[in-house]
Tab-separated table of N, CA and C in Angstrom:
chain	number	residue	atom	x	y	z
A	715	MET	N	22.560	0.452	18.650
A	715	MET	CA	22.027	-0.363	17.557
A	715	MET	C	23.188	-1.078	16.859
A	716	ALA	N	22.995	-2.335	16.546
A	716	ALA	CA	24.028	-3.114	15.867
A	716	ALA	C	24.198	-2.642	14.430
A	717	GLN	N	25.407	-2.831	13.904
A	717	GLN	CA	25.663	-2.419	12.516
A	717	GLN	C	24.821	-3.214	11.539
A	718	VAL	N	24.402	-2.534	10.488
A	718	VAL	CA	23.630	-3.171	9.431
A	718	VAL	C	24.595	-3.973	8.566
A	719	SER	N	24.256	-5.212	8.280
A	719	SER	CA	25.129	-6.056	7.474
A	719	SER	C	24.791	-5.923	5.993
A	720	VAL	N	25.702	-6.381	5.152
A	720	VAL	CA	25.482	-6.376	3.709
A	720	VAL	C	24.279	-7.244	3.368
A	721	LYS	N	24.133	-8.360	4.048
A	721	LYS	CA	23.011	-9.264	3.803
A	721	LYS	C	21.681	-8.580	4.114
A	722	GLU	N	21.618	-7.823	5.204
A	722	GLU	CA	20.391	-7.113	5.559
A	722	GLU	C	20.049	-6.040	4.524
A	723	VAL	N	21.070	-5.346	4.009
A	723	VAL	CA	20.842	-4.331	2.977
A	723	VAL	C	20.297	-4.981	1.714
A	724	LYS	N	20.854	-6.119	1.324
A	724	LYS	CA	20.359	-6.835	0.143
A	724	LYS	C	18.888	-7.206	0.303
A	725	GLU	N	18.510	-7.664	1.484
A	725	GLU	CA	17.118	-8.046	1.730
A	725	GLU	C	16.189	-6.835	1.684
A	726	LEU	N	16.626	-5.696	2.224
A	726	LEU	CA	15.805	-4.485	2.227
A	726	LEU	C	15.626	-3.902	0.829
A	727	LEU	N	16.644	-4.031	-0.035
A	727	LEU	CA	16.584	-3.446	-1.373
A	727	LEU	C	15.798	-4.292	-2.365
A	728	CYS	N	15.637	-5.560	-2.111
A	728	CYS	CA	14.811	-6.447	-2.947
A	728	CYS	C	15.150	-6.374	-4.435
A	729	GLY	N	16.421	-6.442	-4.805
A	729	GLY	CA	16.805	-6.549	-6.202
A	729	GLY	C	16.897	-5.256	-6.990
A	730	THR	N	16.941	-4.097	-6.345
A	730	THR	CA	17.091	-2.837	-7.082
A	730	THR	C	18.558	-2.466	-7.254
A	731	TYR	N	19.426	-3.450	-7.285
A	731	TYR	CA	20.861	-3.239	-7.353
A	731	TYR	C	21.498	-4.374	-8.159
A	732	ASP	N	22.766	-4.207	-8.523
A	732	ASP	CA	23.518	-5.306	-9.128
A	732	ASP	C	24.520	-5.874	-8.131
A	733	THR	N	25.205	-4.993	-7.403
A	733	THR	CA	26.149	-5.469	-6.388
A	733	THR	C	25.998	-4.656	-5.109
A	734	VAL	N	26.218	-5.323	-3.988
A	734	VAL	CA	26.275	-4.683	-2.678
A	734	VAL	C	27.518	-5.221	-2.005
A	735	SER	N	28.403	-4.321	-1.557
A	735	SER	CA	29.638	-4.756	-0.914
A	735	SER	C	30.042	-3.742	0.132
A	736	ARG	N	31.040	-4.090	0.911
A	736	ARG	CA	31.561	-3.195	1.940
A	736	ARG	C	32.937	-2.721	1.483
A	737	ASN	N	33.207	-1.419	1.597
A	737	ASN	CA	34.524	-0.907	1.212
A	737	ASN	C	35.471	-0.910	2.409
A	738	LYS	N	36.692	-0.458	2.212
A	738	LYS	CA	37.708	-0.536	3.267
A	738	LYS	C	37.411	0.382	4.457
A	739	ASP	N	36.554	1.390	4.258
A	739	ASP	CA	36.174	2.290	5.344
A	739	ASP	C	35.037	1.729	6.189
A	740	GLY	N	34.479	0.603	5.788
A	740	GLY	CA	33.366	-0.003	6.500
A	740	GLY	C	32.007	0.450	6.002
A	741	ASN	N	31.975	1.292	4.969
A	741	ASN	CA	30.726	1.738	4.376
A	741	ASN	C	30.229	0.707	3.373
A	742	ILE	N	28.942	0.738	3.091
A	742	ILE	CA	28.336	-0.210	2.150
A	742	ILE	C	28.156	0.493	0.812
A	743	VAL	N	28.636	-0.141	-0.261
A	743	VAL	CA	28.550	0.412	-1.613
A	743	VAL	C	27.527	-0.382	-2.400
A	744	ILE	N	26.534	0.331	-2.947
A	744	ILE	CA	25.467	-0.287	-3.733
A	744	ILE	C	25.613	0.205	-5.163
A	745	ARG	N	25.668	-0.719	-6.132
A	745	ARG	CA	25.836	-0.346	-7.539
A	745	ARG	C	24.742	-0.963	-8.397
A	746	ARG	N	24.339	-0.199	-9.423
A	746	ARG	CA	23.418	-0.727	-10.438
A	746	ARG	C	23.946	-0.300	-11.798
A	747	GLY	N	24.280	-1.278	-12.636
A	747	GLY	CA	24.834	-1.003	-13.948
A	747	GLY	C	23.783	-0.555	-14.944
A	748	TYR	N	24.234	0.134	-15.993
A	748	TYR	CA	23.320	0.566	-17.043
A	748	TYR	C	24.040	0.619	-18.378
A	749	PHE	N	23.254	0.548	-19.445
A	749	PHE	CA	23.747	0.791	-20.798
A	749	PHE	C	23.166	2.107	-21.295
A	750	TYR	N	21.884	2.335	-20.974
A	750	TYR	CA	21.213	3.613	-21.226
A	750	TYR	C	20.748	4.167	-19.885
A	751	ARG	N	20.852	5.468	-19.702
A	751	ARG	CA	20.440	6.081	-18.433
A	751	ARG	C	18.924	6.155	-18.275
A	752	ASN	N	18.190	6.358	-19.375
A	752	ASN	CA	16.720	6.422	-19.337
A	752	ASN	C	16.194	7.387	-18.271
A	753	GLY	N	16.782	8.572	-18.185
A	753	GLY	CA	16.308	9.594	-17.259
A	753	GLY	C	16.811	9.476	-15.844
A	754	MET	N	17.522	8.447	-15.526
A	754	MET	CA	18.040	8.243	-14.177
A	754	MET	C	19.371	8.993	-14.042
A	755	ASP	N	19.693	9.432	-12.837
A	755	ASP	CA	21.012	9.984	-12.561
A	755	ASP	C	21.446	9.529	-11.169
A	756	GLY	N	22.655	9.871	-10.793
A	756	GLY	CA	23.193	9.412	-9.519
A	756	GLY	C	22.401	9.893	-8.321
A	757	GLN	N	21.924	11.139	-8.367
A	757	GLN	CA	21.149	11.697	-7.258
A	757	GLN	C	19.826	10.956	-7.071
A	758	LYS	N	19.138	10.674	-8.163
A	758	LYS	CA	17.873	9.933	-8.082
A	758	LYS	C	18.106	8.528	-7.538
A	759	PHE	N	19.205	7.909	-7.971
A	759	PHE	CA	19.528	6.569	-7.481
A	759	PHE	C	19.748	6.596	-5.966
A	760	GLY	N	20.507	7.583	-5.500
A	760	GLY	CA	20.741	7.719	-4.063
A	760	GLY	C	19.459	7.937	-3.283
A	761	GLU	N	18.552	8.752	-3.825
A	761	GLU	CA	17.268	9.003	-3.164
A	761	GLU	C	16.434	7.731	-3.076
A	762	ARG	N	16.417	6.946	-4.131
A	762	ARG	CA	15.639	5.692	-4.119
A	762	ARG	C	16.211	4.695	-3.114
A	763	ILE	N	17.536	4.646	-3.018
A	763	ILE	CA	18.166	3.750	-2.038
A	763	ILE	C	17.765	4.180	-0.629
A	764	MET	N	17.799	5.482	-0.354
A	764	MET	CA	17.451	5.973	0.976
A	764	MET	C	15.977	5.749	1.299
A	765	GLU	N	15.102	5.827	0.296
A	765	GLU	CA	13.685	5.533	0.517
A	765	GLU	C	13.497	4.100	0.991
A	766	LYS	N	14.250	3.192	0.391
A	766	LYS	CA	14.107	1.770	0.726
A	766	LYS	C	14.757	1.427	2.064
A	767	LEU	N	15.902	2.059	2.383
A	767	LEU	CA	16.637	1.709	3.592
A	767	LEU	C	16.185	2.492	4.814
A	768	GLY	N	15.514	3.613	4.617
A	768	GLY	CA	14.986	4.386	5.734
A	768	GLY	C	16.059	4.878	6.682
A	769	GLY	N	15.825	4.738	7.972
A	769	GLY	CA	16.734	5.253	8.993
A	769	GLY	C	17.850	4.308	9.382
A	770	ALA	N	17.997	3.196	8.686
A	770	ALA	CA	19.029	2.222	9.040
A	770	ALA	C	20.425	2.691	8.650
A	771	VAL	N	20.514	3.613	7.681
A	771	VAL	CA	21.805	4.085	7.179
A	771	VAL	C	21.734	5.585	6.880
A	772	THR	N	22.905	6.203	6.707
A	772	THR	CA	22.984	7.578	6.224
A	772	THR	C	23.734	7.569	4.901
A	773	LEU	N	23.314	8.411	3.991
A	773	LEU	CA	23.926	8.481	2.666
A	773	LEU	C	25.220	9.287	2.761
A	774	VAL	N	26.333	8.687	2.357
A	774	VAL	CA	27.635	9.342	2.369
A	774	VAL	C	27.901	9.991	1.018
A	775	GLU	N	27.627	9.240	-0.058
A	775	GLU	CA	27.930	9.712	-1.405
A	775	GLU	C	27.074	8.937	-2.403
A	776	CYS	N	26.746	9.600	-3.508
A	776	CYS	CA	26.074	8.911	-4.600
A	776	CYS	C	26.524	9.550	-5.901
A	777	GLY	N	26.430	8.804	-6.983
A	777	GLY	CA	26.871	9.357	-8.245
A	777	GLY	C	26.697	8.410	-9.409
A	778	ASP	N	27.344	8.801	-10.504
A	778	ASP	CA	27.243	8.105	-11.777
A	778	ASP	C	28.665	7.898	-12.301
A	779	HIS	N	29.023	6.656	-12.538
A	779	HIS	CA	30.334	6.345	-13.111
A	779	HIS	C	30.121	5.891	-14.549
A	780	TRP	N	30.646	6.653	-15.515
A	780	TRP	CA	30.511	6.283	-16.909
A	780	TRP	C	31.811	5.655	-17.394
A	781	ALA	N	31.692	4.573	-18.156
A	781	ALA	CA	32.842	3.906	-18.761
A	781	ALA	C	32.414	3.375	-20.124
A	782	PRO	N	33.341	3.319	-21.092
A	782	PRO	CA	32.980	2.741	-22.390
A	782	PRO	C	32.608	1.265	-22.221
A	783	PHE	N	31.721	0.790	-23.087
A	783	PHE	CA	31.250	-0.591	-22.988
A	783	PHE	C	32.383	-1.577	-23.239
A	784	ARG	N	32.487	-2.553	-22.376
A	784	ARG	CA	33.409	-3.683	-22.527
A	784	ARG	C	32.645	-4.924	-22.094
A	785	GLY	N	32.380	-5.781	-23.033
A	785	GLY	CA	31.633	-6.990	-22.723
A	785	GLY	C	32.347	-7.828	-21.691
A	786	GLY	N	31.627	-8.303	-20.706
A	786	GLY	CA	32.190	-9.158	-19.677
A	786	GLY	C	32.836	-8.426	-18.527
A	787	ALA	N	32.876	-7.110	-18.559
A	787	ALA	CA	33.475	-6.352	-17.464
A	787	ALA	C	32.553	-6.397	-16.244
A	788	SER	N	33.150	-6.276	-15.061
A	788	SER	CA	32.353	-6.263	-13.836
A	788	SER	C	31.544	-4.976	-13.756
A	789	VAL	N	30.576	-4.961	-12.871
A	789	VAL	CA	29.745	-3.765	-12.703
A	789	VAL	C	30.605	-2.581	-12.264
A	790	ALA	N	31.575	-2.811	-11.404
A	790	ALA	CA	32.437	-1.735	-10.912
A	790	ALA	C	33.273	-1.113	-12.033
A	791	ARG	N	33.566	-1.862	-13.080
A	791	ARG	CA	34.356	-1.344	-14.196
A	791	ARG	C	33.507	-0.910	-15.380
A	792	SER	N	32.202	-1.094	-15.293
A	792	SER	CA	31.271	-0.677	-16.346
A	792	SER	C	30.547	0.584	-15.889
A	793	SER	N	29.698	1.121	-16.758
A	793	SER	CA	28.884	2.269	-16.379
A	793	SER	C	27.894	1.839	-15.304
A	794	HIS	N	27.823	2.621	-14.233
A	794	HIS	CA	26.909	2.279	-13.141
A	794	HIS	C	26.581	3.506	-12.298
A	795	PHE	N	25.439	3.427	-11.620
A	795	PHE	CA	25.083	4.360	-10.584
A	795	PHE	C	25.539	3.741	-9.280
A	796	TYR	N	25.944	4.586	-8.332
A	796	TYR	CA	26.401	4.038	-7.046
A	796	TYR	C	25.912	4.907	-5.900
A	797	ALA	N	25.768	4.278	-4.760
A	797	ALA	CA	25.436	4.963	-3.515
A	797	ALA	C	26.296	4.338	-2.426
A	798	VAL	N	26.934	5.184	-1.652
A	798	VAL	CA	27.733	4.734	-0.513
A	798	VAL	C	26.972	5.131	0.740
A	799	VAL	N	26.655	4.156	1.567
A	799	VAL	CA	25.893	4.417	2.784
A	799	VAL	C	26.679	3.959	4.001
A	800	LYS	N	26.428	4.624	5.105
A	800	LYS	CA	27.116	4.308	6.362
A	800	LYS	C	26.083	3.818	7.355
A	801	PRO	N	26.309	2.646	7.952
A	801	PRO	CA	25.363	2.145	8.959
A	801	PRO	C	25.295	3.106	10.137
A	802	VAL	N	24.083	3.274	10.675
A	802	VAL	CA	23.886	4.176	11.816
A	802	VAL	C	24.309	3.481	13.075
């Protein structure tokens, strides 16, 4: 099976993310920023990503990155949930 591209992941997720990119290991990193958690945590975020992507990827890591608010900061430098997935 051919590797899943970042573009294909974006299409499968249908806007449930803020950024989708590939890291230096070749894994795909999906991030969604937040100001309030509203009951969400990193594990739930990872589960929702896997529900949407199905068998196309395997979950490597998921979590919650907290950072103090800084207006204009990128999603990677702000508070966000993240999931790292590896194409099958």
